[in-house]
XYZ file of C-alpha atoms in Angstrom:
564
model
C 144.301 182.707 -41.799
C 147.601 181.899 -40.068
C 149.551 184.109 -42.500
C 147.064 186.950 -42.035
C 147.285 186.664 -38.259
C 151.079 186.756 -38.285
C 151.110 189.704 -40.658
C 148.583 191.629 -38.584
C 150.453 190.956 -35.333
C 153.772 191.799 -36.916
C 152.556 195.097 -38.392
C 150.953 196.076 -35.121
C 154.312 195.668 -33.360
C 156.925 196.715 -35.900
C 155.346 199.739 -37.552
C 155.813 202.075 -34.536
C 159.343 200.713 -34.024
C 160.229 201.141 -37.684
C 158.825 204.656 -37.714
C 160.889 205.612 -34.671
C 164.077 204.119 -36.085
C 163.780 204.962 -39.760
C 161.767 208.171 -39.876
C 158.616 207.931 -41.987
C 158.592 204.340 -43.246
C 155.120 202.808 -43.232
C 152.878 200.604 -45.331
C 149.997 203.012 -45.496
C 148.035 205.549 -43.463
C 148.121 204.847 -39.769
C 146.505 206.131 -36.621
C 148.641 207.168 -33.621
C 147.259 204.355 -31.476
C 150.084 201.991 -30.451
C 149.775 198.258 -29.976
C 149.678 198.439 -26.195
C 146.419 200.410 -26.333
C 144.515 197.647 -28.127
C 142.060 195.787 -25.965
C 142.448 192.060 -25.476
C 139.397 191.491 -27.675
C 140.890 193.410 -30.589
C 144.206 191.599 -30.175
C 142.421 188.273 -30.614
C 140.336 189.191 -33.606
C 138.014 192.129 -33.098
C 138.855 195.271 -35.122
C 137.521 198.760 -35.429
C 136.663 200.147 -38.864
C 139.997 201.936 -39.147
C 141.949 198.804 -38.244
C 139.892 196.741 -40.696
C 140.684 199.130 -43.541
C 144.357 199.151 -42.638
C 144.462 195.349 -42.608
C 142.803 195.280 -46.067
C 145.461 197.607 -47.427
C 148.240 195.524 -45.873
C 146.836 192.370 -47.422
C 146.818 194.015 -50.823
C 150.429 195.047 -50.391
C 151.385 191.518 -49.360
C 149.601 190.067 -52.385
C 151.630 192.064 -54.883
C 151.321 195.741 -54.064
C 153.919 198.164 -52.852
C 155.329 196.382 -49.748
C 157.589 199.160 -48.526
C 158.717 197.397 -45.335
C 159.963 194.321 -47.206
C 161.863 196.639 -49.537
C 164.163 197.658 -46.695
C 167.703 196.223 -46.517
C 168.342 193.257 -44.235
C 170.165 195.285 -41.602
C 167.159 197.539 -41.023
C 164.683 194.665 -41.039
C 166.747 192.815 -38.445
C 166.796 195.976 -36.368
C 162.993 195.928 -36.434
C 162.726 192.200 -35.673
C 164.924 192.569 -32.613
C 162.284 194.856 -31.107
C 159.501 192.255 -31.134
C 159.189 189.019 -29.195
C 160.788 185.874 -30.568
C 157.512 184.120 -31.479
C 156.437 187.073 -33.610
C 159.879 187.345 -35.204
C 159.940 183.641 -36.074
C 156.456 183.921 -37.584
C 157.560 186.535 -40.097
C 159.162 183.767 -42.127
C 155.650 182.824 -43.281
C 155.021 186.211 -44.850
C 157.129 185.868 -47.970
C 160.403 184.486 -49.243
C 161.861 187.949 -48.627
C 161.458 187.451 -44.867
C 162.170 183.720 -44.661
C 165.890 183.884 -43.878
C 165.771 186.870 -41.521
C 164.700 185.121 -38.282
C 167.657 182.771 -38.681
C 170.012 185.713 -38.200
C 168.547 186.877 -34.875
C 171.171 186.485 -32.119
C 168.615 185.891 -29.345
C 165.714 183.490 -28.953
C 163.392 184.284 -26.049
C 160.609 181.707 -25.742
C 158.475 182.180 -22.647
C 155.254 180.405 -21.833
C 154.199 183.472 -19.859
C 153.912 185.397 -23.149
C 151.114 183.050 -24.244
C 148.983 183.114 -21.097
C 145.929 185.416 -21.257
C 145.035 188.096 -18.760
C 142.228 185.966 -17.338
C 144.816 183.446 -16.149
C 146.588 186.085 -14.066
C 143.265 187.202 -12.581
C 142.564 183.630 -11.471
C 146.066 183.345 -10.062
C 145.727 186.591 -8.125
C 142.336 185.533 -6.773
C 143.758 182.204 -5.585
C 146.622 184.004 -3.845
C 144.264 186.460 -2.148
C 142.116 183.641 -0.806
C 145.005 181.759 0.779
C 147.096 184.679 1.981
C 144.435 187.188 2.990
C 141.344 185.032 3.416
C 139.360 187.254 1.038
C 136.508 185.669 -0.973
C 136.668 182.602 1.286
C 132.993 182.818 2.235
C 132.009 182.972 -1.424
C 134.239 180.203 -2.782
C 135.123 178.012 0.199
C 137.786 175.318 0.010
C 135.526 173.142 -2.150
C 135.131 175.913 -4.690
C 138.865 176.468 -4.808
C 139.499 172.794 -5.467
C 136.717 172.401 -8.053
C 136.956 175.712 -9.893
C 140.009 177.895 -9.362
C 142.820 175.342 -9.356
C 141.559 173.304 -12.362
C 141.112 176.506 -14.385
C 144.621 177.709 -13.530
C 146.139 174.363 -14.469
C 144.091 174.197 -17.687
C 145.494 177.525 -18.839
C 149.009 176.390 -18.008
C 148.688 173.123 -19.946
C 147.146 174.840 -22.980
C 149.901 177.427 -23.067
C 152.521 174.726 -22.763
C 150.980 172.736 -25.642
C 151.074 175.847 -27.820
C 154.698 176.564 -26.896
C 155.697 172.952 -27.530
C 154.059 172.999 -30.963
C 155.969 176.152 -31.862
C 159.286 174.737 -30.631
C 158.851 171.443 -32.489
C 157.949 173.308 -35.689
C 161.033 175.473 -35.306
C 163.304 172.459 -34.815
C 161.772 170.453 -37.672
C 162.153 173.372 -40.068
C 165.728 173.997 -38.940
C 166.767 170.441 -39.829
C 165.916 171.019 -43.492
C 167.426 174.468 -44.020
C 171.030 175.499 -44.625
C 173.101 177.305 -43.490
C 172.671 176.554 -39.823
C 171.134 179.094 -37.507
C 173.525 181.097 -35.305
C 172.175 181.968 -31.828
C 174.181 183.612 -29.071
C 171.515 183.647 -26.348
C 168.620 181.284 -25.636
C 166.046 181.984 -22.926
C 163.355 179.466 -22.046
C 160.506 179.723 -19.560
C 158.121 176.761 -19.441
C 155.804 174.642 -17.312
C 156.693 171.067 -16.427
C 154.181 168.871 -18.270
C 154.241 165.858 -20.584
C 155.190 168.219 -23.420
C 158.579 169.342 -22.088
C 160.724 166.839 -24.009
C 160.960 169.368 -26.821
C 162.723 171.759 -24.431
C 165.572 169.268 -23.946
C 165.702 168.815 -27.704
C 165.851 172.587 -28.245
C 168.589 173.083 -25.633
C 170.701 170.284 -27.100
C 170.248 171.625 -30.625
C 171.141 175.151 -29.562
C 174.319 174.074 -27.810
C 175.545 171.455 -30.302
C 174.607 173.174 -33.584
C 173.820 176.853 -33.005
C 176.761 177.775 -30.779
C 174.787 179.257 -27.873
C 176.924 181.249 -25.427
C 174.219 182.128 -22.897
C 171.472 179.731 -21.837
C 168.607 180.389 -19.437
C 166.109 177.593 -18.752
C 163.539 178.144 -16.005
C 161.066 175.316 -15.417
C 157.993 175.865 -13.269
C 155.678 173.180 -11.909
C 152.007 173.140 -12.752
C 150.104 175.022 -10.041
C 150.610 173.313 -6.674
C 152.376 170.302 -8.193
C 155.747 169.356 -6.721
C 157.647 168.370 -9.849
C 161.047 169.204 -11.329
C 162.426 169.155 -14.836
C 165.020 166.521 -15.690
C 167.569 166.431 -18.481
C 168.675 163.326 -20.418
C 171.431 161.183 -18.981
C 174.024 162.832 -21.216
C 173.141 166.242 -19.784
C 172.391 169.469 -21.603
C 173.946 168.490 -24.942
C 175.717 165.675 -26.750
C 179.190 167.214 -26.842
C 179.803 169.397 -23.750
C 183.577 169.590 -24.293
C 183.069 171.398 -27.598
C 180.406 173.701 -26.186
C 180.990 177.456 -26.175
C 178.567 177.970 -23.267
C 179.779 180.802 -21.024
C 176.674 181.699 -18.995
C 174.076 179.271 -17.628
C 170.953 179.862 -15.559
C 168.822 176.899 -14.480
C 165.618 177.056 -12.468
C 163.407 174.225 -11.219
C 165.675 171.577 -12.757
C 167.733 168.688 -11.514
C 171.335 169.755 -11.909
C 173.074 168.091 -14.894
C 176.829 167.382 -14.965
C 178.719 170.634 -15.544
C 182.391 169.758 -15.117
C 183.070 169.325 -18.862
C 181.946 172.842 -19.866
C 185.366 174.421 -19.965
C 184.122 177.856 -21.092
C 181.478 178.204 -18.376
C 182.177 181.337 -16.315
C 178.720 182.342 -14.980
C 176.342 179.971 -13.222
C 172.982 180.890 -11.655
C 170.932 178.163 -9.947
C 167.391 178.927 -8.803
C 164.908 176.680 -6.977
C 167.162 173.657 -7.407
C 165.584 170.875 -5.316
C 166.996 168.231 -3.064
C 170.642 168.094 -4.131
C 173.193 166.573 -1.809
C 175.799 168.735 -0.106
C 178.447 166.946 -2.169
C 176.737 168.060 -5.405
C 177.009 171.723 -4.390
C 180.598 171.216 -3.255
C 181.486 169.738 -6.664
C 180.388 172.971 -8.338
C 183.188 174.796 -6.514
C 185.822 172.135 -7.094
C 185.052 170.831 -10.610
C 183.906 174.008 -12.424
C 187.336 175.575 -12.213
C 186.666 178.355 -14.762
C 183.668 179.792 -12.910
C 183.945 183.479 -12.089
C 180.395 184.128 -10.854
C 178.099 181.789 -8.899
C 174.591 182.602 -7.631
C 172.507 180.147 -5.585
C 168.908 181.332 -5.127
C 166.359 179.411 -3.017
C 168.217 176.146 -3.445
C 167.652 173.231 -1.081
C 169.499 170.177 0.097
C 168.200 166.651 0.419
C 169.690 166.171 3.890
C 167.544 168.941 5.414
C 167.986 172.386 6.936
C 170.931 171.347 9.099
C 173.090 170.441 6.118
C 176.448 172.197 5.829
C 178.015 172.747 2.404
C 181.784 172.963 2.835
C 183.487 175.326 0.374
C 187.090 174.213 0.091
C 188.307 174.989 -3.418
C 191.848 176.387 -3.475
C 191.937 176.100 -7.297
C 188.687 177.967 -7.868
C 188.592 181.204 -9.892
C 185.263 182.405 -8.426
C 185.214 186.176 -7.898
C 181.556 186.687 -7.012
C 179.329 184.497 -4.829
C 175.668 185.133 -3.943
C 173.596 182.793 -1.759
C 169.972 183.778 -1.207
C 167.449 181.957 1.014
C 169.100 178.573 0.614
C 167.989 175.736 2.863
C 171.485 174.885 4.028
C 174.436 176.669 5.600
C 177.899 177.180 4.151
C 181.248 176.661 5.809
C 183.913 178.678 3.999
C 187.419 177.224 4.081
C 189.150 178.289 0.870
C 188.090 180.399 -2.090
C 191.237 182.422 -2.756
C 189.994 184.629 -5.641
C 186.672 185.617 -4.036
C 186.189 189.400 -4.130
C 182.451 189.939 -3.511
C 180.097 187.951 -1.293
C 176.365 188.375 -0.654
C 174.605 186.087 1.829
C 170.888 186.664 2.347
C 169.139 184.578 4.998
C 171.694 181.829 4.452
C 174.224 181.251 7.171
C 177.787 181.620 5.922
C 180.561 180.968 8.416
C 184.266 181.416 7.752
C 186.615 178.807 9.172
C 189.862 180.383 7.994
C 191.344 183.544 6.523
C 191.922 181.945 3.105
C 190.071 184.780 1.381
C 192.773 187.396 0.738
C 190.844 189.086 -2.089
C 187.485 189.469 -0.323
C 186.611 193.160 -0.217
C 182.800 193.438 -0.312
C 180.210 191.608 1.787
C 176.451 192.030 1.915
C 175.302 190.131 4.998
C 171.607 189.690 5.866
C 170.444 187.563 8.785
C 166.970 187.338 10.346
C 166.726 185.389 13.606
C 164.109 184.783 16.270
C 160.478 183.719 16.498
C 157.415 185.931 16.637
C 155.459 183.779 19.066
C 155.892 185.161 22.574
C 155.444 181.756 24.151
C 158.522 180.345 22.386
C 160.847 183.332 22.469
C 162.514 182.459 25.756
C 163.294 178.958 24.484
C 164.668 180.180 21.139
C 166.611 183.221 22.317
C 170.019 183.679 20.705
C 172.877 185.869 21.846
C 175.525 186.207 19.149
C 178.647 188.323 18.866
C 180.206 190.000 15.846
C 183.222 187.716 16.007
C 181.043 184.835 14.846
C 180.466 186.604 11.516
C 183.536 188.765 10.927
C 186.484 187.133 12.661
C 188.091 185.758 9.472
C 187.365 188.660 7.115
C 189.892 191.373 8.038
C 190.384 192.682 4.477
C 186.795 193.789 3.824
C 186.523 197.419 2.698
C 182.747 197.628 1.976
C 180.168 196.059 4.270
C 176.353 195.986 4.229
C 174.693 194.436 7.258
C 171.023 193.634 7.799
C 170.459 192.060 11.209
C 166.723 191.725 11.867
C 164.246 189.787 13.978
C 161.624 190.335 16.678
C 164.303 190.698 19.373
C 167.813 192.078 19.245
C 170.149 189.109 19.229
C 173.507 190.767 18.532
C 175.507 191.356 21.708
C 178.637 193.303 22.693
C 181.688 191.092 22.504
C 183.073 189.690 25.732
C 186.599 190.324 24.409
C 186.383 193.074 21.769
C 189.104 193.247 19.142
C 189.955 196.637 17.709
C 191.400 194.941 14.614
C 188.334 192.919 13.645
C 187.736 195.106 10.540
C 190.947 197.105 10.144
C 190.408 197.933 6.450
C 186.696 198.744 6.448
C 185.967 202.058 4.678
C 182.242 202.072 3.869
C 179.490 200.691 6.127
C 175.710 200.455 5.766
C 173.592 199.056 8.595
C 170.183 198.663 6.964
C 166.674 197.790 8.143
C 167.430 198.081 11.870
C 164.062 197.374 13.572
C 162.922 200.421 15.514
C 162.010 198.087 18.405
C 165.705 197.257 18.894
C 168.205 199.335 20.781
C 169.389 201.034 17.596
C 172.646 202.084 19.215
C 174.050 198.573 18.676
C 176.032 199.606 15.500
C 178.452 201.269 17.906
C 179.980 197.778 18.018
C 180.982 198.117 14.378
C 182.494 201.547 14.821
C 184.612 200.212 17.684
C 186.185 197.481 15.497
C 186.616 199.557 12.295
C 189.378 202.149 12.919
C 189.608 203.166 9.235
C 185.887 203.723 8.627
C 185.143 206.750 6.393
C 181.407 206.501 5.579
C 178.811 205.247 8.082
C 175.135 205.005 7.050
C 172.304 203.546 9.100
C 168.661 202.999 8.169
C 166.018 202.389 10.860
C 162.880 200.543 9.728
C 159.495 200.841 11.488
C 158.616 197.794 13.580
C 155.393 196.750 15.325
C 157.242 194.542 17.817
C 157.497 195.563 21.441
C 160.645 197.469 22.428
C 163.431 195.186 23.559
C 166.171 195.451 26.135
C 168.656 198.285 25.985
C 172.411 197.811 25.935
C 174.362 198.947 28.987
C 177.292 200.688 27.375
C 180.558 201.205 29.164
C 182.528 204.442 28.652
C 184.979 204.070 25.781
C 188.342 205.767 25.436
C 188.058 205.695 21.653
C 189.140 207.996 18.828
C 188.421 207.625 15.114
C 190.329 209.885 12.735
C 188.953 208.859 9.337
C 185.140 209.044 9.521
C 183.860 211.887 7.324
C 180.131 211.211 6.952
C 177.433 209.824 9.236
C 173.830 209.548 7.945
C 170.822 208.132 9.794
C 167.418 207.704 8.124
C 164.316 206.834 10.134
C 165.461 209.234 12.879
C 162.721 209.923 15.433
C 164.731 211.444 18.250
C 164.577 208.468 20.629
C 167.121 208.180 23.433
C 169.016 205.327 21.764
C 169.157 207.160 18.423
C 170.420 210.352 20.062
C 172.971 208.337 22.048
C 174.427 206.841 18.841
C 174.627 210.253 17.138
C 176.360 211.763 20.168
C 178.761 208.841 20.417
C 179.760 209.154 16.766
C 180.229 212.906 17.069
C 182.197 212.503 20.280
C 184.758 209.932 19.114
C 185.243 210.956 15.466
C 187.660 213.846 15.106
C 187.299 214.537 11.363
C 183.515 214.453 10.836
C 182.375 216.892 8.150
C 178.729 215.839 7.705
C 176.128 214.484 10.132
C 172.602 214.069 8.707
C 169.428 212.827 10.406
C 166.313 212.234 8.313
C 162.833 211.260 9.461
C 162.029 209.484 6.192
C 164.258 207.550 3.877
C 165.701 204.183 2.981
C 168.798 202.545 1.589
C 168.399 201.903 -2.129
C 170.294 198.847 -3.312
C 172.330 199.443 -6.453
C 173.410 195.909 -7.159
C 174.439 193.658 -4.305
C 177.279 195.771 -2.924
C 176.465 199.403 -3.712
C 173.796 201.575 -2.174
C 172.386 205.067 -2.082
C 170.661 206.749 0.857
C 167.341 208.000 -0.508
C 165.879 210.545 1.891
C 162.839 212.805 1.942
C 163.014 216.309 3.271
C 160.768 216.753 6.324
C 159.812 219.973 7.986
C 161.210 220.227 11.477
C 159.632 222.944 13.561
C 161.805 225.085 15.780
C 160.043 223.516 18.800
C 161.234 220.088 17.612
C 164.676 220.923 16.281
C 165.818 223.205 19.090
C 165.627 220.711 21.992
C 167.009 217.903 19.792
C 169.983 219.960 18.730
C 170.658 221.019 22.293
C 170.429 217.424 23.492
C 172.764 216.165 20.752
C 175.394 218.842 21.262
C 175.324 218.607 25.055
C 178.683 217.249 26.181
C 180.077 216.902 22.629
C 183.489 218.537 22.338
C 183.974 220.946 19.450
C 185.907 219.590 16.450
C 188.603 221.424 14.545
C 186.875 220.323 11.290
C 183.844 222.406 10.154
C 180.779 220.234 10.765
C 177.611 220.290 8.659
C 174.675 219.199 10.832
C 171.516 218.408 8.828
C 167.955 217.699 9.970
C 165.694 216.426 7.214
C-alpha cells in the first residue's frame, strides 16, 4: 500500500510537469484535471472512476508493463523530480531500482512540517485567531471551550505532523548510512515544531554539513501552539567539524544561537525570533564573523530587556548589508566601514560616529507615541532630524517612514544645510494624514543635491495634530527634477508643501499629485510609486490649480503639472 500511495502521489504531481517539459510523455490516457483540483478526500484515498482506471493502468505498468516515464534518461527525470516537494521526490526511490538513486542527486532538500498539516488544522488556527483578536465566536465557545477544545486540537495536529516528519527524517538518515556514494546537497531547508521528536533535526543538520557539503541551511523552529519553547543545538554546535564546513548562507529561527565564529565561509546570516540573547552575543556576530557580507536580524530579543543597547564596533567587519526589523533592543553604531545598505524597521539605530564611509542607502522606519489620550502628554516626544542623520552625510538614497498618533518630528533649532549633501533620491512614506504633512520640507532644506522627491500620505483616523509655524526661507534647489505626492486631498498643508517645492526648485520638470496610490517596496531600498488615475472635475481642479500657482514664480524649465 505504501508503494501504491507513493506512485499515485508521484504520478499526480509529475505527469503535468513532464508533459509541459517534454511534450507528450505520459503513462496512459489522462484527463486535463490537474492535481490542485483534487479534493482533500480524493487526495487521501477517494477516487473517481476515471482516476481508479488510471491507477489500475499505472500499477500494471509498474508491475512489468510499458513504464514510459522510467524509460526517460536521468537528466529528464531529475528535471521532473525538482518540480515536486522533497518528501514526494524521496519517496520515488521505493518505486523501482530505476528510481532508487535519483533522489540522491537532488541539490535541494526542503522538509517542512507545514506540508503535512491538513486543511482542518488551518481552519482551527484561523478560528482561534478570530476569537482572540476579533472576539468572534466568543459567545459560542467561551474561554473554557477554547482551552478544552480548540487549543488541544491544534496542538494534537502539530504533534502528529511532527511525528510523521521525524519518522521520515530518521528513515532518510538510516538509509543514507548504508548507501554509497554519499549524497550531495547544496541547500537544506527545515521547518519544524519544537517537540520531543526534534533530536532528528540536529542529526540531519549535522549530517548535511559534515557529509553532504551543504552550502545553504535554513532551520526554522516553531513552538507548539502557545508554548514558550526554543530549539537548542548540541554543545558542539551545528556540526562536528565547523572549520571544514562549506556553509555560506545560514538562516535560523526560534533557536538558541550556536557558536558561529569557526565557519570561515559564512557570508549570509539571517536570524529570526532569536530569544533572550545577551547584547554581547549580538556584538560577537559583528566582531567574530569577519567574512559576513549580509546580516538580517528579524524580531530578535535581548535578555536584558527593551533598554538594552547593542554596540556595533567592528572595524574589521566586511558586512555590506544590515537589516534590523522589530528587534527588542537598540543599536549604537560606531564602526562598520564596509556597510553600504542599512534598513532599520521599528528598531532604534543611532550613529555615534561617521565611520561609515560606504553607506549609501538607508530605509528608516520609526513609530513613536501612544494611542491613549490620557497618557499622550506624559509620553510626548519632540525629536529633530539631527538625531537620526547627523553622522550619515554620504547617503544617496533614503526611505523614511515616521509614524505615530502625533507628529513628533520637529524643525531643528540649528538647521544644517549640509546634513545630507549627497542625497539624490528620497521617499517619505506612510505620512499619517492627521499630521502636518508639510514636515518633509525639513528634508528638502538639508538635501541640496536632491533630484527625486516622492511622498505618500496614508489615511489616519487620529485627530489632526498641531501645525508647524514655518519661517520664510531664502532657499534655492537646482537639482530637483521630479516631485510626486500620492494621497493628495488638497488640504492646506499639502498645498503649502507643493507650493514650497515649486517655489524653491529651479529645475523642476514634473510635479504630480494623485488622490490614490502608494509606495511599492521593491526590496529594502528600491521603490515604485503606484498610482491610480482619478477623475478630477473642472470645479475641483480649477481652484486647486489656481491656489497652487498663486505666488509661484515661473520657471525657465518646462513644467509638467499632473493631477491624477
